[in-house]
PDB file of C-alpha atoms in Angstrom:
ATOM      1  CA  GLY A   1      52.274  94.853-141.484  1.00 49.00           C
ATOM      2  CA  GLY A   2      52.065  91.507-140.302  1.00 50.00           C
ATOM      3  CA  GLY A   3      51.597  89.169-142.747  1.00 51.00           C
ATOM      4  CA  ALA A   4      52.582  85.178-142.502  1.00 53.00           C
ATOM      5  CA  SER A   5      55.721  84.475-144.326  1.00 53.00           C
ATOM      6  CA  GLY A   6      55.990  82.454-147.474  1.00 55.00           C
ATOM      7  CA  GLY A   7      58.280  79.521-146.345  1.00 59.00           C
ATOM      8  CA  GLY A   8      55.620  76.970-144.208  1.00 64.00           C
ATOM      9  CA  VAL A   9      58.047  77.456-140.695  1.00 72.00           C
ATOM     10  CA  GLU A  10      56.004  77.657-137.382  1.00 71.00           C
ATOM     11  CA  GLU A  11      58.011  79.818-134.929  1.00 70.00           C
ATOM     12  CA  LEU A  12      58.251  78.533-131.979  1.00 56.00           C
ATOM     13  CA  PRO A  13      57.621  80.810-128.641  1.00 59.00           C
ATOM     14  CA  PRO A  14      60.875  81.455-126.492  1.00 61.00           C
ATOM     15  CA  LEU A  15      59.874  79.011-124.312  1.00 67.00           C
ATOM     16  CA  GLY A  16      58.351  75.924-127.465  1.00 69.00           C
ATOM     17  CA  LEU A  17      62.520  73.954-126.902  1.00 73.00           C
ATOM     18  CA  VAL A  18      62.607  74.033-123.877  1.00 71.00           C
ATOM     19  CA  ALA A  19      58.615  72.748-123.452  1.00 76.00           C
ATOM     20  CA  GLN A  20      59.340  70.679-126.000  1.00 78.00           C
ATOM     21  CA  LEU A  21      62.702  68.987-124.559  1.00 79.00           C
ATOM     22  CA  ARG A  22      61.899  68.156-121.035  1.00 80.00           C
ATOM     23  CA  PRO A  23      60.106  64.679-121.561  1.00 82.00           C
ATOM     24  CA  VAL A  24      63.962  63.604-122.410  1.00 86.00           C
ATOM     25  CA  ALA A  25      65.509  66.063-120.153  1.00 85.00           C
ATOM     26  CA  ALA A  26      67.084  63.396-117.840  1.00 88.00           C
ATOM     27  CA  GLN A  27      68.054  61.791-120.643  1.00 90.00           C
ATOM     28  CA  LEU A  28      69.926  64.988-121.994  1.00 88.00           C
ATOM     29  CA  ARG A  29      71.528  65.829-118.995  1.00 89.00           C
ATOM     30  CA  LEU A  30      72.580  62.227-118.535  1.00 88.00           C
ATOM     31  CA  GLY A  31      74.328  61.743-122.299  1.00 89.00           C
ATOM     32  CA  VAL A  32      76.120  66.086-121.556  1.00 91.00           C
ATOM     33  CA  GLY A  33      77.665  64.391-118.006  1.00 90.00           C
ATOM     34  CA  LEU A  34      78.644  61.171-120.136  1.00 86.00           C
ATOM     35  CA  GLN A  35      80.440  63.433-122.944  1.00 86.00           C
ATOM     36  CA  ALA A  36      81.865  65.926-120.454  1.00 89.00           C
ATOM     37  CA  LEU A  37      83.758  63.237-117.900  1.00 84.00           C
ATOM     38  CA  GLN A  38      84.635  61.922-120.667  1.00 80.00           C
ATOM     39  CA  GLN A  39      86.446  65.072-121.759  1.00 82.00           C
ATOM     40  CA  LEU A  40      87.315  65.809-118.506  1.00 83.00           C
ATOM     41  CA  VAL A  41      89.256  62.296-117.768  1.00 80.00           C
ATOM     42  CA  GLY A  42      92.041  63.580-120.118  1.00 77.00           C
ATOM     43  CA  ILE A  43      92.252  60.885-122.591  1.00 77.00           C
ATOM     44  CA  ASN A  44      92.930  62.470-125.298  1.00 78.00           C
ATOM     45  CA  THR A  45      95.646  63.994-124.059  1.00 80.00           C
ATOM     46  CA  ILE A  46      97.557  60.708-122.823  1.00 79.00           C
ATOM     47  CA  MET A  47      96.696  59.630-126.175  1.00 82.00           C
ATOM     48  CA  TYR A  48      97.889  62.692-127.562  1.00 83.00           C
ATOM     49  CA  TYR A  49     100.812  62.117-125.350  1.00 84.00           C
ATOM     50  CA  SER A  50     101.917  58.480-126.023  1.00 83.00           C
ATOM     51  CA  THR A  51     105.350  58.683-127.583  1.00 83.00           C
ATOM     52  CA  PRO A  52     106.874  61.580-125.455  1.00 82.00           C
ATOM     53  CA  ILE A  53     105.341  60.166-122.149  1.00 80.00           C
ATOM     54  CA  LEU A  54     106.933  56.647-122.678  1.00 81.00           C
ATOM     55  CA  ARG A  55     109.901  58.694-123.856  1.00 80.00           C
ATOM     56  CA  GLN A  56     110.578  60.006-120.606  1.00 77.00           C
ATOM     57  CA  ALA A  57     109.731  56.096-119.049  1.00 75.00           C
ATOM     58  CA  PHE A  58     112.190  54.629-121.448  1.00 77.00           C
ATOM     59  CA  PHE A  59     115.018  56.972-121.971  1.00 74.00           C
ATOM     60  CA  SER A  60     117.268  59.873-119.847  1.00 71.00           C
ATOM     61  CA  GLY A  61     119.505  62.171-121.666  1.00 72.00           C
ATOM     62  CA  ALA A  62     119.627  62.811-125.410  1.00 77.00           C
ATOM     63  CA  VAL A  63     117.455  60.393-128.180  1.00 78.00           C
ATOM     64  CA  SER A  64     119.310  59.291-130.837  1.00 84.00           C
ATOM     65  CA  GLU A  65     116.467  58.628-134.159  1.00 86.00           C
ATOM     66  CA  GLU A  66     116.743  54.279-133.321  1.00 86.00           C
ATOM     67  CA  GLU A  67     115.256  55.751-129.807  1.00 83.00           C
ATOM     68  CA  ARG A  68     112.779  57.961-131.098  1.00 82.00           C
ATOM     69  CA  ALA A  69     111.410  55.086-133.896  1.00 84.00           C
ATOM     70  CA  PHE A  70     111.804  52.679-131.120  1.00 85.00           C
ATOM     71  CA  VAL A  71     109.128  54.541-128.491  1.00 84.00           C
ATOM     72  CA  ILE A  72     106.863  55.417-131.624  1.00 84.00           C
ATOM     73  CA  TRP A  73     106.334  52.348-131.840  1.00 87.00           C
ATOM     74  CA  LEU A  74     105.561  51.908-128.604  1.00 85.00           C
ATOM     75  CA  SER A  75     102.434  54.111-129.079  1.00 84.00           C
ATOM     76  CA  ALA A  76     101.077  51.463-131.362  1.00 86.00           C
ATOM     77  CA  PRO A  77     100.411  49.824-128.835  1.00 87.00           C
ATOM     78  CA  VAL A  78      98.575  52.588-127.035  1.00 83.00           C
ATOM     79  CA  ALA A  79      96.017  52.986-129.493  1.00 84.00           C
ATOM     80  CA  CYS A  80      95.174  48.965-130.227  1.00 89.00           C
ATOM     81  CA  GLY A  81      93.968  48.828-126.092  1.00 87.00           C
ATOM     82  CA  GLN A  82      92.073  52.349-127.282  1.00 85.00           C
ATOM     83  CA  LEU A  83      90.760  50.107-130.236  1.00 90.00           C
ATOM     84  CA  VAL A  84      90.764  46.474-128.135  1.00 92.00           C
ATOM     85  CA  GLY A  85      89.269  48.349-124.814  1.00 86.00           C
ATOM     86  CA  CYS A  86      86.206  50.064-127.199  1.00 88.00           C
ATOM     87  CA  ILE A  87      85.510  46.466-129.081  1.00 94.00           C
ATOM     88  CA  VAL A  88      85.427  44.735-125.504  1.00 91.00           C
ATOM     89  CA  GLY A  89      83.197  46.929-124.307  1.00 89.00           C
ATOM     90  CA  MET A  90      81.086  46.961-127.063  1.00 92.00           C
ATOM     91  CA  LEU A  91      80.208  43.415-127.115  1.00 93.00           C
ATOM     92  CA  LEU A  92      80.364  43.638-122.778  1.00 92.00           C
ATOM     93  CA  ILE A  93      77.388  46.383-123.322  1.00 91.00           C
ATOM     94  CA  ASP A  94      74.157  44.319-123.531  1.00 91.00           C
ATOM     95  CA  ARG A  95      75.397  42.300-121.187  1.00 93.00           C
ATOM     96  CA  VAL A  96      76.803  42.904-118.537  1.00 93.00           C
ATOM     97  CA  GLY A  97      74.920  46.783-118.959  1.00 92.00           C
ATOM     98  CA  ARG A  98      75.508  49.566-119.403  1.00 89.00           C
ATOM     99  CA  ARG A  99      75.452  51.355-115.722  1.00 89.00           C
ATOM    100  CA  PRO A 100      77.724  48.773-114.301  1.00 92.00           C
ATOM    101  CA  LEU A 101      80.450  49.208-117.565  1.00 90.00           C
ATOM    102  CA  VAL A 102      80.392  53.126-117.333  1.00 87.00           C
ATOM    103  CA  LEU A 103      81.330  53.152-113.592  1.00 89.00           C
ATOM    104  CA  SER A 104      84.066  50.127-113.304  1.00 90.00           C
ATOM    105  CA  SER A 105      85.380  51.894-116.405  1.00 85.00           C
ATOM    106  CA  LEU A 106      85.444  54.751-114.403  1.00 85.00           C
ATOM    107  CA  ALA A 107      87.128  52.938-111.891  1.00 89.00           C
ATOM    108  CA  LEU A 108      89.651  51.694-113.696  1.00 87.00           C
ATOM    109  CA  CYS A 109      90.099  55.387-115.754  1.00 84.00           C
ATOM    110  CA  ALA A 110      91.074  57.192-112.045  1.00 85.00           C
ATOM    111  CA  LEU A 111      93.089  54.016-111.191  1.00 90.00           C
ATOM    112  CA  SER A 112      94.812  54.059-114.290  1.00 84.00           C
ATOM    113  CA  LEU A 113      95.685  58.961-114.055  1.00 83.00           C
ATOM    114  CA  ALA A 114      96.268  57.986-110.434  1.00 89.00           C
ATOM    115  CA  LEU A 115      99.471  56.037-111.990  1.00 89.00           C
ATOM    116  CA  GLN A 116     100.049  58.671-114.013  1.00 83.00           C
ATOM    117  CA  GLY A 117      99.695  61.895-112.189  1.00 86.00           C
ATOM    118  CA  ALA A 118     102.059  59.450-109.713  1.00 90.00           C
ATOM    119  CA  ASN A 119     104.917  58.971-111.830  1.00 83.00           C
ATOM    120  CA  PHE A 120     104.704  62.408-113.092  1.00 81.00           C
ATOM    121  CA  TRP A 121     105.213  63.821-109.328  1.00 88.00           C
ATOM    122  CA  VAL A 122     107.912  61.660-108.279  1.00 86.00           C
ATOM    123  CA  ASP A 123     109.674  62.493-112.017  1.00 80.00           C
ATOM    124  CA  HIS A 124     109.312  66.208-111.029  1.00 81.00           C
ATOM    125  CA  THR A 125     109.856  66.478-107.274  1.00 85.00           C
ATOM    126  CA  TYR A 126     113.062  63.224-107.128  1.00 82.00           C
ATOM    127  CA  CYS A 127     114.461  63.627-110.849  1.00 78.00           C
ATOM    128  CA  GLY A 128     114.301  67.315-111.381  1.00 71.00           C
ATOM    129  CA  GLY A 129     112.243  66.065-115.152  1.00 65.00           C
ATOM    130  CA  GLU A 130     110.412  69.530-116.163  1.00 58.00           C
ATOM    131  CA  LEU A 131     107.272  68.684-117.558  1.00 51.00           C
ATOM    132  CA  GLY A 132     106.151  71.161-120.897  1.00 48.00           C
ATOM    133  CA  GLY A 133     107.419  71.536-124.551  1.00 42.00           C
ATOM    134  CA  GLY A 134     111.261  71.294-125.115  1.00 42.00           C
ATOM    135  CA  ALA A 135     113.413  71.902-127.979  1.00 40.00           C
ATOM    136  CA  ASP A 136     113.222  68.534-128.896  1.00 44.00           C
ATOM    137  CA  ASP A 137     109.827  68.233-131.657  1.00 42.00           C
ATOM    138  CA  ASP A 138     106.778  67.483-129.764  1.00 45.00           C
ATOM    139  CA  ALA A 139     108.700  65.751-127.067  1.00 44.00           C
ATOM    140  CA  LEU A 140     108.756  66.495-123.182  1.00 44.00           C
ATOM    141  CA  PRO A 141     111.956  67.178-121.862  1.00 43.00           C
ATOM    142  CA  PRO A 142     113.682  63.845-120.997  1.00 43.00           C
ATOM    143  CA  SER A 143     113.827  62.795-117.527  1.00 42.00           C
ATOM    144  CA  GLY A 144     116.896  62.658-114.709  1.00 42.00           C
ATOM    145  CA  GLY A 145     118.194  66.536-115.522  1.00 40.00           C
ATOM    146  CA  GLY A 146     120.166  66.097-112.062  1.00 37.00           C
ATOM    147  CA  ALA A 147     122.813  64.673-111.345  1.00 35.00           C
ATOM    148  CA  GLY A 148     122.092  61.019-112.335  1.00 40.00           C
ATOM    149  CA  GLY A 149     119.087  61.440-113.615  1.00 48.00           C
ATOM    150  CA  CYS A 150     116.666  58.682-112.964  1.00 60.00           C
ATOM    151  CA  GLY A 151     115.497  57.394-116.388  1.00 53.00           C
ATOM    152  CA  ALA A 152     116.078  53.941-117.106  1.00 49.00           C
ATOM    153  CA  GLU A 153     119.526  55.244-117.858  1.00 45.00           C
ATOM    154  CA  GLY A 154     119.909  56.733-114.938  1.00 44.00           C
ATOM    155  CA  GLY A 155     121.317  54.831-111.967  1.00 41.00           C
ATOM    156  CA  GLY A 156     118.225  56.589-109.253  1.00 38.00           C
ATOM    157  CA  ALA A 157     117.897  59.643-107.717  1.00 37.00           C
ATOM    158  CA  SER A 158     121.001  60.841-106.109  1.00 35.00           C
ATOM    159  CA  GLY A 159     122.958  58.948-108.366  1.00 38.00           C
ATOM    160  CA  GLY A 160     123.823  56.188-106.996  1.00 39.00           C
ATOM    161  CA  GLY A 161     122.239  52.707-105.958  1.00 40.00           C
ATOM    162  CA  GLY A 162     120.909  52.606-102.845  1.00 40.00           C
ATOM    163  CA  GLU A 163     121.038  55.650-101.322  1.00 43.00           C
ATOM    164  CA  GLU A 164     118.234  57.773-100.278  1.00 49.00           C
ATOM    165  CA  LEU A 165     116.159  59.627-102.341  1.00 46.00           C
ATOM    166  CA  PRO A 166     116.252  63.486-101.257  1.00 51.00           C
ATOM    167  CA  PRO A 167     112.953  65.099 -99.771  1.00 52.00           C
ATOM    168  CA  PRO A 168     110.431  65.925-102.354  1.00 52.00           C
ATOM    169  CA  ARG A 169     110.441  70.117-103.461  1.00 55.00           C
ATOM    170  CA  LEU A 170     107.863  71.418-102.316  1.00 52.00           C
TER     171      LEU A 170
END
């Protein structure tokens, strides 16, 4: 039969949980939306790949062990910058308010991601750089794969100084 369960747990009807969440539905949507936005902006990717991104920005061609160590040390200020941003946000949240802080940080994040994307596009289009895994640990392949290269040591996209860049490859 239909005896009572001995655990003392009251079972909810199928829609009982939804009915209980109705008063906080707006807050729940906002929280889930902010979490999704945080994941979609890609800061985790930028932080994870900061070392190969910095390597690509500073060096073209093969990288020595000293240069690799230099780039690894350069990624420390990137992580410290995130820490400083979190602390500044905590200090400003009560003075400025959540909404202006979220909207301004979203605008700055969009700007920085657009600049990062433009950097990758220029490297790929004009310098022959390729994004993706390389044989060199977890690093991106060096930029400037073509003649002359585009990296910090390369001399321009076309190999010389003062020449025009070639048209973009589509």
